[in-house]
XYZ file of C-alpha atoms in Angstrom:
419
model
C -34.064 2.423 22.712
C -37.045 4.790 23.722
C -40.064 4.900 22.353
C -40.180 8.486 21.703
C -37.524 8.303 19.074
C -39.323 5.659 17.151
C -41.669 6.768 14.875
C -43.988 4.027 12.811
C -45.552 5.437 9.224
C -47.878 2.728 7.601
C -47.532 4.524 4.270
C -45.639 3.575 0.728
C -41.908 2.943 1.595
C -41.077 5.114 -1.659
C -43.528 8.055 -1.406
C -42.138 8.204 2.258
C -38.308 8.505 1.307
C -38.797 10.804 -1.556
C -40.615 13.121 1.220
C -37.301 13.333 3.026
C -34.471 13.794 0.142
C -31.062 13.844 2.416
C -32.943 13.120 5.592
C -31.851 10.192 7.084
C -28.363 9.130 7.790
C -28.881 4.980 7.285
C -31.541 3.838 5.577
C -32.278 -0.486 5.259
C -34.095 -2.177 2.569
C -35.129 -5.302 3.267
C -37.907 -6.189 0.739
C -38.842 -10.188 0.303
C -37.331 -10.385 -3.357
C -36.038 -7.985 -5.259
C -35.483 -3.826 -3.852
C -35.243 -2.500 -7.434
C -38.497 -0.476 -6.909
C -37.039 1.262 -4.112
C -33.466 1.989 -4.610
C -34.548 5.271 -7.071
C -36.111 6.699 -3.780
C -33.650 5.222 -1.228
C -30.610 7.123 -2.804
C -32.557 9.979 -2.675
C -33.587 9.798 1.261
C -30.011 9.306 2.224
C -27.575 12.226 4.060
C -24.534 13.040 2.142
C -22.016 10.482 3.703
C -25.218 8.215 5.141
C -25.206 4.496 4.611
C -27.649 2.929 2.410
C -27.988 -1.350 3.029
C -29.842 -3.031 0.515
C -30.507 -6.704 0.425
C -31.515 -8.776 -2.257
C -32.982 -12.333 -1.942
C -33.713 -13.059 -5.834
C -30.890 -14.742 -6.309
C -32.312 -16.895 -9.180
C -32.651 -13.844 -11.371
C -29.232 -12.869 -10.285
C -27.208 -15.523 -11.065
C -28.274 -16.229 -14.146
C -31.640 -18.309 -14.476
C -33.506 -15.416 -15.819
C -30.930 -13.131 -17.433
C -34.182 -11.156 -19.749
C -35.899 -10.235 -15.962
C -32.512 -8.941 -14.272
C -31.279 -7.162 -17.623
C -35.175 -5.331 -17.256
C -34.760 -4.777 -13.142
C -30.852 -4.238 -12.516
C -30.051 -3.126 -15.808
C -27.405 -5.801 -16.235
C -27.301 -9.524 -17.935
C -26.057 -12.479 -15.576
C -23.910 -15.345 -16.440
C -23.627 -18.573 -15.143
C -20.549 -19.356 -13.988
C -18.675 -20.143 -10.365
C -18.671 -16.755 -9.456
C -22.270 -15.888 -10.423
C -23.181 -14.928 -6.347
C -19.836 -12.544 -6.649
C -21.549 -10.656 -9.846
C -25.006 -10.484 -8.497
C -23.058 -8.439 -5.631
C -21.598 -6.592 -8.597
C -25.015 -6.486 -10.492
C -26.288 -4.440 -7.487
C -23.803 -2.062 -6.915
C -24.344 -0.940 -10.727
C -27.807 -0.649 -10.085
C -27.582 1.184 -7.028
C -25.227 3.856 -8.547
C -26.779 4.009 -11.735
C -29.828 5.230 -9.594
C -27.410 7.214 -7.788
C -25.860 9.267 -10.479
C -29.534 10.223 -11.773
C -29.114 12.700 -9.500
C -25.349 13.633 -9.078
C -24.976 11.329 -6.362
C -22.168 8.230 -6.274
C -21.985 5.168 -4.211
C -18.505 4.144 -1.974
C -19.073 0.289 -0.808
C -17.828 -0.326 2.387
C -18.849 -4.285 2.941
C -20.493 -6.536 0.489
C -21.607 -10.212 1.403
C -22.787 -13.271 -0.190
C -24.265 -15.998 2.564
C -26.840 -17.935 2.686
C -29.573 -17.144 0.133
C -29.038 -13.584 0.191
C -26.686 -10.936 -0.756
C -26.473 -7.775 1.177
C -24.313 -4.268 0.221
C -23.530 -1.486 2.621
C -23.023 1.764 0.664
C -21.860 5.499 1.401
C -23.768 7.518 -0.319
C -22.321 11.518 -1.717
C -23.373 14.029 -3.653
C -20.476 15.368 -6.136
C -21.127 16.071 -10.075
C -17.085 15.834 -10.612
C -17.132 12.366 -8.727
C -19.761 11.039 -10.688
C -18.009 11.290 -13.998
C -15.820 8.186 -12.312
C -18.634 5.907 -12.665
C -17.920 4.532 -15.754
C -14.288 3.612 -15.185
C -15.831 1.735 -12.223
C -17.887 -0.407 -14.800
C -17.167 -3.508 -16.916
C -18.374 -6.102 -19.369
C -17.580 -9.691 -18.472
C -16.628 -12.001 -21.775
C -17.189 -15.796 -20.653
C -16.223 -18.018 -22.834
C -18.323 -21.031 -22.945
C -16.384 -23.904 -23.572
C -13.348 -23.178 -20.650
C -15.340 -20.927 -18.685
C -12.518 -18.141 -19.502
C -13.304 -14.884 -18.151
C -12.362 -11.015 -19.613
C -13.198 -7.916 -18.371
C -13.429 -4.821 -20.756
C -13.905 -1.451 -18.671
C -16.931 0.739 -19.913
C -14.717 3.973 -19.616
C -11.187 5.229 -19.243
C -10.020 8.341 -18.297
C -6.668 10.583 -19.712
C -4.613 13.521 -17.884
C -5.231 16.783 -19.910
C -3.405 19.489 -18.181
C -5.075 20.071 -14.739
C -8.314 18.424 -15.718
C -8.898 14.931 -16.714
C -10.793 13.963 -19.921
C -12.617 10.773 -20.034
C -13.044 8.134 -23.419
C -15.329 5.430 -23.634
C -13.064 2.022 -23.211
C -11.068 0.814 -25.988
C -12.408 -3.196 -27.021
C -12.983 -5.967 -27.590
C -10.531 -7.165 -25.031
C -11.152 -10.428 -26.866
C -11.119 -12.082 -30.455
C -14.015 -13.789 -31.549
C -13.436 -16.992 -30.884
C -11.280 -18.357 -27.497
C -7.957 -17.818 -27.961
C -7.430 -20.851 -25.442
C -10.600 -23.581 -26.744
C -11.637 -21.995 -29.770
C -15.314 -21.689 -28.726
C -17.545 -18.592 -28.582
C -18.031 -15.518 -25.690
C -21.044 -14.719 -23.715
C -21.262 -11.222 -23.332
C -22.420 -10.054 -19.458
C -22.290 -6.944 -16.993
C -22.249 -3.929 -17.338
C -21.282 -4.676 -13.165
C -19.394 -2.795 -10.648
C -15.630 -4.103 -11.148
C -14.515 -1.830 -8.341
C -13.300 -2.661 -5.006
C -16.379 -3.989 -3.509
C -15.151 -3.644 0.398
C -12.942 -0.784 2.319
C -10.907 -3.251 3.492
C -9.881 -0.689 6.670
C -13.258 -0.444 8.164
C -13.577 -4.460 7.470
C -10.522 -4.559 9.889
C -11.468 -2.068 12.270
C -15.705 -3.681 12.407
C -13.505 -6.962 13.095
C -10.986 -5.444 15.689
C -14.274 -4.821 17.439
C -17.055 -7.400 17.474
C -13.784 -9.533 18.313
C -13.451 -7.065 21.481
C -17.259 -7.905 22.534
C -17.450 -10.673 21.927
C -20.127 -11.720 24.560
C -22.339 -9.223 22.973
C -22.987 -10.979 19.648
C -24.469 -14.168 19.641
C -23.838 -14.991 16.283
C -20.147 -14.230 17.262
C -18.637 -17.282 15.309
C -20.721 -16.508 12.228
C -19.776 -12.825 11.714
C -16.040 -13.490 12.344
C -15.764 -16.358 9.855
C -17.114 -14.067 7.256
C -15.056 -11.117 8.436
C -12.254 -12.736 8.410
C -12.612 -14.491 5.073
C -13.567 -11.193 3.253
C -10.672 -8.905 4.925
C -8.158 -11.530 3.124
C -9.753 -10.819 0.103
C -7.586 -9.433 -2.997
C -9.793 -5.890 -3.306
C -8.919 -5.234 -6.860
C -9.608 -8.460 -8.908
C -13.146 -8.712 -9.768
C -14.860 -12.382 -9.639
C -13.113 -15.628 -9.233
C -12.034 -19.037 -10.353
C -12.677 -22.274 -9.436
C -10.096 -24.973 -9.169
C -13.254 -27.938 -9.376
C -14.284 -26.189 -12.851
C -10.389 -25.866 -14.288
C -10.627 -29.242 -13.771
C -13.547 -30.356 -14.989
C -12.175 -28.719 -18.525
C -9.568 -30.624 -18.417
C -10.993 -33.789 -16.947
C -8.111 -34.187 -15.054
C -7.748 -34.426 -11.082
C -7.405 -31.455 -9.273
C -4.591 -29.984 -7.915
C -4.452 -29.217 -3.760
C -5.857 -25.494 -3.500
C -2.009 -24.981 -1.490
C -0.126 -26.083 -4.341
C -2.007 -23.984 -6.806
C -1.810 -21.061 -5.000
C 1.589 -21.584 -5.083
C 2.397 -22.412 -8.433
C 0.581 -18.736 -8.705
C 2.467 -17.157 -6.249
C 5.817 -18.342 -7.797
C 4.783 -17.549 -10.772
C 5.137 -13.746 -9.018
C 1.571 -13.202 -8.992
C -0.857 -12.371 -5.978
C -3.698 -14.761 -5.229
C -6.370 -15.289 -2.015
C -9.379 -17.067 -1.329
C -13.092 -15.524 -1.828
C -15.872 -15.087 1.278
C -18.612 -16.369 -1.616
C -17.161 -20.235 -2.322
C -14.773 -22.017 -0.402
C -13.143 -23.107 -3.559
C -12.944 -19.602 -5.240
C -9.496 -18.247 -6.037
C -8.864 -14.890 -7.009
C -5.979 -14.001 -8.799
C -4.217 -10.970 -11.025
C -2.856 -13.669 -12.968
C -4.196 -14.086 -16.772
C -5.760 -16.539 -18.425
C -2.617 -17.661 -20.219
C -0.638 -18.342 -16.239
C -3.860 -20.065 -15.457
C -3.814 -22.628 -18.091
C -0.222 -22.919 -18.381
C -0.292 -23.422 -14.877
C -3.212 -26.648 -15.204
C -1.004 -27.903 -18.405
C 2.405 -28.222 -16.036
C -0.146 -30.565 -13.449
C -1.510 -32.513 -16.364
C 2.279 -33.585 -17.304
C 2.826 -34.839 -14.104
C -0.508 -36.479 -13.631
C -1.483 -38.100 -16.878
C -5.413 -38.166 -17.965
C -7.390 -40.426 -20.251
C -7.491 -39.232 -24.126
C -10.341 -36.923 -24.881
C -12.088 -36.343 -27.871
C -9.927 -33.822 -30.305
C -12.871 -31.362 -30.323
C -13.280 -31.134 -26.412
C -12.256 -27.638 -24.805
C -9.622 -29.788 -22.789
C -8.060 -31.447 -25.159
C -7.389 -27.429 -27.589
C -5.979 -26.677 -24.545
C -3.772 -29.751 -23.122
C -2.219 -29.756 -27.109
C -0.710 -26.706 -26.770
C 2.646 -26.561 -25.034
C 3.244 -24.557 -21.915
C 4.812 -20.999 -22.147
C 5.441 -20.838 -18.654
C 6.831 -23.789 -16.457
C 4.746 -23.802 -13.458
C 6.351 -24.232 -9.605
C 4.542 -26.249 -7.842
C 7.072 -25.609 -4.427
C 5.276 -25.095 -1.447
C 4.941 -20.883 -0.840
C 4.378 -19.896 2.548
C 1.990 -17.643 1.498
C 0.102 -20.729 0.058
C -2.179 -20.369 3.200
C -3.999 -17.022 4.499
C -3.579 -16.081 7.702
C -6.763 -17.488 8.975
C -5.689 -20.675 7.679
C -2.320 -20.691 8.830
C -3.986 -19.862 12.694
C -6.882 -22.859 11.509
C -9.800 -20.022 12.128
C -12.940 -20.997 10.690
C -13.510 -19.646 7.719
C -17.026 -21.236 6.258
C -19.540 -22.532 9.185
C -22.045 -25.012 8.493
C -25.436 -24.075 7.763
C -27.720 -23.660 11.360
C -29.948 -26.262 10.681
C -31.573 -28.563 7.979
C -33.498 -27.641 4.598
C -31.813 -23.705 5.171
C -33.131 -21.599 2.745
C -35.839 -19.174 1.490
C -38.703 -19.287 2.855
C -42.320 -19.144 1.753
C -43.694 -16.028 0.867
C -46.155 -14.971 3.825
C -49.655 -15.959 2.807
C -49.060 -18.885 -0.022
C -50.629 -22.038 0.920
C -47.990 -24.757 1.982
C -48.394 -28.170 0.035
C -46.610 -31.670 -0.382
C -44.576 -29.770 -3.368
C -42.581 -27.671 -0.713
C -40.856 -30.454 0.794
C -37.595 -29.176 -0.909
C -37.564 -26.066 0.666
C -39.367 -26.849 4.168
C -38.330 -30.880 4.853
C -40.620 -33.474 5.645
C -41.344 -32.759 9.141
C -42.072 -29.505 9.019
C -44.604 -30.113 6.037
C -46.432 -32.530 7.720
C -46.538 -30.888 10.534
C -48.288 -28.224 8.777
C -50.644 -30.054 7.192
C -51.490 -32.029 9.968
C -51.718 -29.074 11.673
C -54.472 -27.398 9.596
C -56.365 -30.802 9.097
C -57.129 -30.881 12.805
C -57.992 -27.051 12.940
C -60.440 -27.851 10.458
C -61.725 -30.906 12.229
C -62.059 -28.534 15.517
C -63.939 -26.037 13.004
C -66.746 -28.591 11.698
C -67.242 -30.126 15.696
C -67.952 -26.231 16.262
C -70.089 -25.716 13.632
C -73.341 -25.166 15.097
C -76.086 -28.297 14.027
C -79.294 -27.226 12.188
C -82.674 -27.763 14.065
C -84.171 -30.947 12.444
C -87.872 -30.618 13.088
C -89.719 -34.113 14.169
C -91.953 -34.958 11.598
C -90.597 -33.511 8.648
C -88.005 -35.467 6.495
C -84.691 -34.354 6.051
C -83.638 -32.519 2.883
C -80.508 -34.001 1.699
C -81.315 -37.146 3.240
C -84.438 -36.947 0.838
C -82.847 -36.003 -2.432
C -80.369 -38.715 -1.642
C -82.248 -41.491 -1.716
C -84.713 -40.066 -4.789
C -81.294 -40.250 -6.831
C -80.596 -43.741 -5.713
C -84.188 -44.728 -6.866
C -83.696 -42.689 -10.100
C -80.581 -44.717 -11.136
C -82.105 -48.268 -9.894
């Protein structure tokens, strides 16, 4: 790229966008923790039809550890669950078109990804007051039960034909008693977050189509392809996830091969697929009620210990299947990518991958976690012969011939003081 068409402003990031409302057609935020200070500004800086691609490496606060500090920076409480990386993607996109309607403006995602430590959303970004009015049918609580892990959605809005117009009601709840309908424990209460399609699943394929057609050009060819590939077999209408480790876990029972579940699901004339966030996601349109109906059929024919009457698993293994699961091998059971043995999930590039230190902090024995052993002591070996090489270049005072030495003398007094 020239140099003449680069153009370097040490200024504030935010006074600098809202100087240019609708000036630039892609604008990146890239902020070392969390870009809530700057999305307000950074919807506003964006052409109509511009991208906007945020990333967000606070992942802690995200997923749950901190649910007080997201609610107060994205506007949204987290839950812990499997699919907590899927609804910090989810937390974002509300944030970013909350900020966005402040000024008529609406978000369209076009690709969001979880990897790594990270998650990162690429947004189109319009201007439309009628459009906006969408936003809360895009919207949705999440109920989590807490003994089962049982998830609910209940939509913010809804909208209703009215001659040529559309009128638009807040969303008719609770979606769920008060108590589990499958355990009997309580709900957690999360969201709002964007239960929209989070991808546009044609320019997925067609970004594919071509980093697959220069292929020499990218080195991290392998990388971008797994997770291509993975999210264009993604169901685009079924928010979050479950996990087929965690089903089990509730029921302490062994679980079932991810192929025969999916195919107990798809026989049971329901769609399912795998998730680009966990390799043992599964996202389905089936309910709750399939789900565990499905898990009670696999207990029968694989027999578990006796639990405790009170346990989550046990409310639900005493209740009799309404639905006879078909555990027949579906030859939609596999993706695509599966099927053709792509790889799907690579390994990480190298040991103790992670977050970094922030830039200035003082590296101790304490980050071993996060840097390894090697590279710690490296460091600190490092910096103890730097400051060797600084005391051998310290320049030596004069010590005038005659004349006793300081220290030396104060030294010795205090040794003759305490004899």
């Amino acid at each position: 790229m020239s140099t003449s068409k680069v153009e370097s402003h040490l200024t504030d990031a935010r006074v600098h966008m809202l100087s240019h409302p609708k000036d630039f057609d892609v604008v990146d935020l890239d902020p070392y923790g969390a870009p809530s200070i700057f999305l307000d500004s950074a919807v506003q800086s964006v052409a109509d039809g511009g991208l906007l691609m945020c990333t967000a490496t606070d992942m802690a606060v995200l997923c749950g550890a901190n649910g007080e500090v997201c609610y107060s920076k994205y506007g949204s409480y987290p839950l812990k669950g499997k699919y907590c990386h899927e609804m910090a993607l989810r937390i974002l996109l509300a944030s970013i078109e909350s900020h966005a309607n402040r000024y008529k403006r609406y978000i369209v995602p076009v690709l969001s990804v979880q990897m790594d430590f990270y998650v990162r959303v690429f947004v189109r970004v319009y201007t439309s007051a009628s459009a906006m009015k969408n936003t809360p049918l895009k919207l949705s609580y999440v109920y989590q039960c807490i003994g089962c892990d049982s998830f609910h959605l209940q939509s913010v809005g809804r909208s209703l034909p009215k001659n040529n117009s559309v009128r638009y009601l807040p969303g008719v709840g609770p979606v769920v008693p008060q108590d589990c309908t499958h355990c009997g424990k309580k709900y957690n209460m999360g969201g709002p977050i964007w239960s929209a399609p989070i991808h546009d699943q044609e320019w997925v394929t067609s970004i594919l189509s071509g980093v697959k057609s220069m292929k020499d050009r990218y080195p991290a060819y392998d990388r971008i392809c797994a997770v291509l590939t993975t999210i264009s077999e993604e169901l685009p209408d079924v928010p979050l996830f479950l996990s087929l480790h965690s089903l089990s876990a509730t029921l302490k029972c062994t679980s079932p091969s991810a192929a025969l579940f999916r195919s107990a699901v798809i026989n049971a004339k329901y769609r399912v697929s795998g998730s680009h966030v966990n390799p043992l996601g599964i996202k389905t349109d089936a309910p709750m009620e399939i789900i565990w109906d499905i898990m009670r059929c696999w207990v029968k024919n694989h027999p578990i210990k006796p639990q405790s009457p009170e346990h989550p698993g046990s409310v639900i293994l005493s209740k009799e299947p309404s639905h006879q699961a078909d555990f027949s091998r579906h030859v939609g059971s596999l993706s695509k990518a599966q099927a053709k043995k792509v790889a799907r999930f690579l390994p990480n590039p190298e040991k103790h991958w992670g977050p970094k230190i922030r830039a200035g902090r003082t590296i101790t024995s304490k980050h071993v976690s996060l840097l390894g052993h090697e590279a710690v002591n490296g460091h600190l070996n490092g910096n103890h012969k730097e400051a060797g090489a600084e005391e051998e270049e310290e320049p030596q005072e004069d010590i005038i011939e005659g004349e006793p030495d300081l220290k030396r003398q104060k030294t010795t007094e205090d040794i003759a003081s305490t004899s």
